[in-house]
């Protein structure tokens, strides 16, 4: 049914692409000039200013690569921006991440052009400057040997002299003083005016093993994952930010919650985007959609994420106005990009009060590699040391592992297979549904992701495909509630991207999915789960549905303006009709200011979770349609950046769900603000604020608050790199209390509020670098002020009063640990 409009949209996009396009003679000139400027700033020890210039260059190179993924000069320029401009001002963990990413990007460039001298020189220099425990000196030597062979006796480029200098330094480091002197002497003969080589060639000189090229940074990467110019409401969180921010518990999903646009609802891993419920935000891993990445799921969602942050390269979070490439989502998209193909051996082992973890990256040959990570979490020691054993009948524990095999059979292709397994179990004493007792929740998940990427050898065409399968089981027991559920889904997707010229890019794709659900158990037939309460037996049942969809998108670039026009059509799971979603996104830059505008229609199928315990007092329903309008402005400067976005989101097409008053329409309006300071080498700070006004109109005509109407959300973070390998991080969070319905007779739905939420966290890290390893130790204090935050209100029928339920970190919690990294 959707094929006709989908094909029409493709025809229109291709028809208009060519006449609107224009040529740009040197698309990398401006970014290259910024790199030259930042290198001069680094030489003047103005590393903070250099990092800002590097980020400006990075944005331009990435925009170029999104349109021309085979542009080797852009790849090398991006590597230089990250390594020579951004790395010198970065904190230690970020330096390692930048270095690894730059190596990958330069290796990709050399795969396309093995004779590119600058790419190989920058790659060799990164290896040379790396800490000794990484063991990169042999690789540096091999790259310099290739450069010596490539340049031969040529002297037309003065940079050729540095190859003789640095290769000789590597000989000296390994105790081969004679070989070093021979090479330096040869270099001095070829370049008689080079004072450095002349000094090294003198018999009395001492081999300077510390001299090396300027700091070289990393890169995040590749044509396989390079996004186009950033759309409205999209923010990127790197690995270093996930690991360093205090109070984020090094958790991928909880780190996303610190971003403006993520409504401050609680301490769990579920993400509530701009007043929407968690099921409205799509969760992707390497482009493939997965059902869940949560551990310890209960009545209020999951507590922690189930993916190890050390295998995550970056996370992109869109809180509205996202591209037509993503369907079946009403509010947002979380796109997790994992590590690429390992280029060198790496091992990590970590131990803390809560978990044992390990990671390995293993190159298998010149074209393939394998990485894996596993962790076991056990909270018994944490609960015992904090006097909280009485809160649990059985301490929460989980086990998980992720492994990925990546192969690049040619310089223009890549295939990847990733498997993720997880299981968890918890028995917390809970007060809910008018009863207090042990809530037993157990779950397990298995996911398989297959993906591939292919660049046409001669045409500007990129094709990507992925297949994702997820099998999730869960079991809940709480009073008379007993539920066993198994969810299965399989999705396949193919995308193509054709760069017509410098000003026009066309993208199109299609996807299909199958869903199945098995369920059995017993649920209460009243609002309480207390023993002897009447129940409704759920016979073994199985339900299935499917999804089909497709999209087409045209991106036009003219001067400093990018316009993206898209259309998608879907037969969504659980829906009887085809939906059509038009969307548009425009971004324009003037100096350091960038303005963005996005609008569109978004649909989602009703194949989502049913309520477990009936609640006749809380409005209920399931939205099927939303419209977004997002207008934003951003300013970047040498001191950091300022961002502001206004949004208006309107829900419609509600389906009946639950036992409460029926919802007819709902609205969410507000503003997100973000200020970040990256001007210093030692300090990174950010301040995010969101204002949200969310209301619902009920079928009986009443207007009430949305259950996620958190008026004010505020997050402030500061990470400081102190002397002698010390790092200090602080995080402050505040959120208006959630609406709730008082249990008094005749109470207005969601007419009351919980107490406001506030929490302060501190993390201290210490780095010990040795010749063969890096040891990182940390002490983290969560909820420094010991504030007893409330996560919900339940009714105590015995005392005929409301009882507050406190959050997991409602008391001061201290976690200590450490980890080794080595080769």
PDB file of C-alpha atoms in Angstrom, residues 91-92 681-683 719-728 764-768:
ATOM      1  CA  UNK A  91      41.725  14.799  29.504  1.00  0.00           C
ATOM      2  CA  UNK A  92      43.655  11.499  29.712  1.00  0.00           C
ATOM      3  CA  UNK A 681      42.954  22.487  29.029  1.00  0.00           C
ATOM      4  CA  UNK A 682      42.112  21.433  32.579  1.00  0.00           C
ATOM      5  CA  UNK A 683      38.391  22.057  32.935  1.00  0.00           C
ATOM      6  CA  UNK A 719      35.300  17.751  35.082  1.00  0.00           C
ATOM      7  CA  UNK A 720      38.741  19.004  36.084  1.00  0.00           C
ATOM      8  CA  UNK A 721      42.093  17.470  35.200  1.00  0.00           C
ATOM      9  CA  UNK A 722      44.319  18.159  38.197  1.00  0.00           C
ATOM     10  CA  UNK A 723      48.092  17.831  38.458  1.00  0.00           C
ATOM     11  CA  UNK A 724      49.900  14.495  38.811  1.00  0.00           C
ATOM     12  CA  UNK A 725      47.225  12.404  37.121  1.00  0.00           C
ATOM     13  CA  UNK A 726      44.259  13.415  39.270  1.00  0.00           C
ATOM     14  CA  UNK A 727      40.772  14.068  37.888  1.00  0.00           C
ATOM     15  CA  UNK A 728      37.775  15.485  39.747  1.00  0.00           C
ATOM     16  CA  UNK A 764      37.722  11.394  42.062  1.00  0.00           C
ATOM     17  CA  UNK A 765      40.010   9.506  39.661  1.00  0.00           C
ATOM     18  CA  UNK A 766      43.736   8.847  39.831  1.00  0.00           C
ATOM     19  CA  UNK A 767      45.882   7.639  36.931  1.00  0.00           C
ATOM     20  CA  UNK A 768      49.111   5.674  37.339  1.00  0.00           C
TER      21      UNK A 768
END
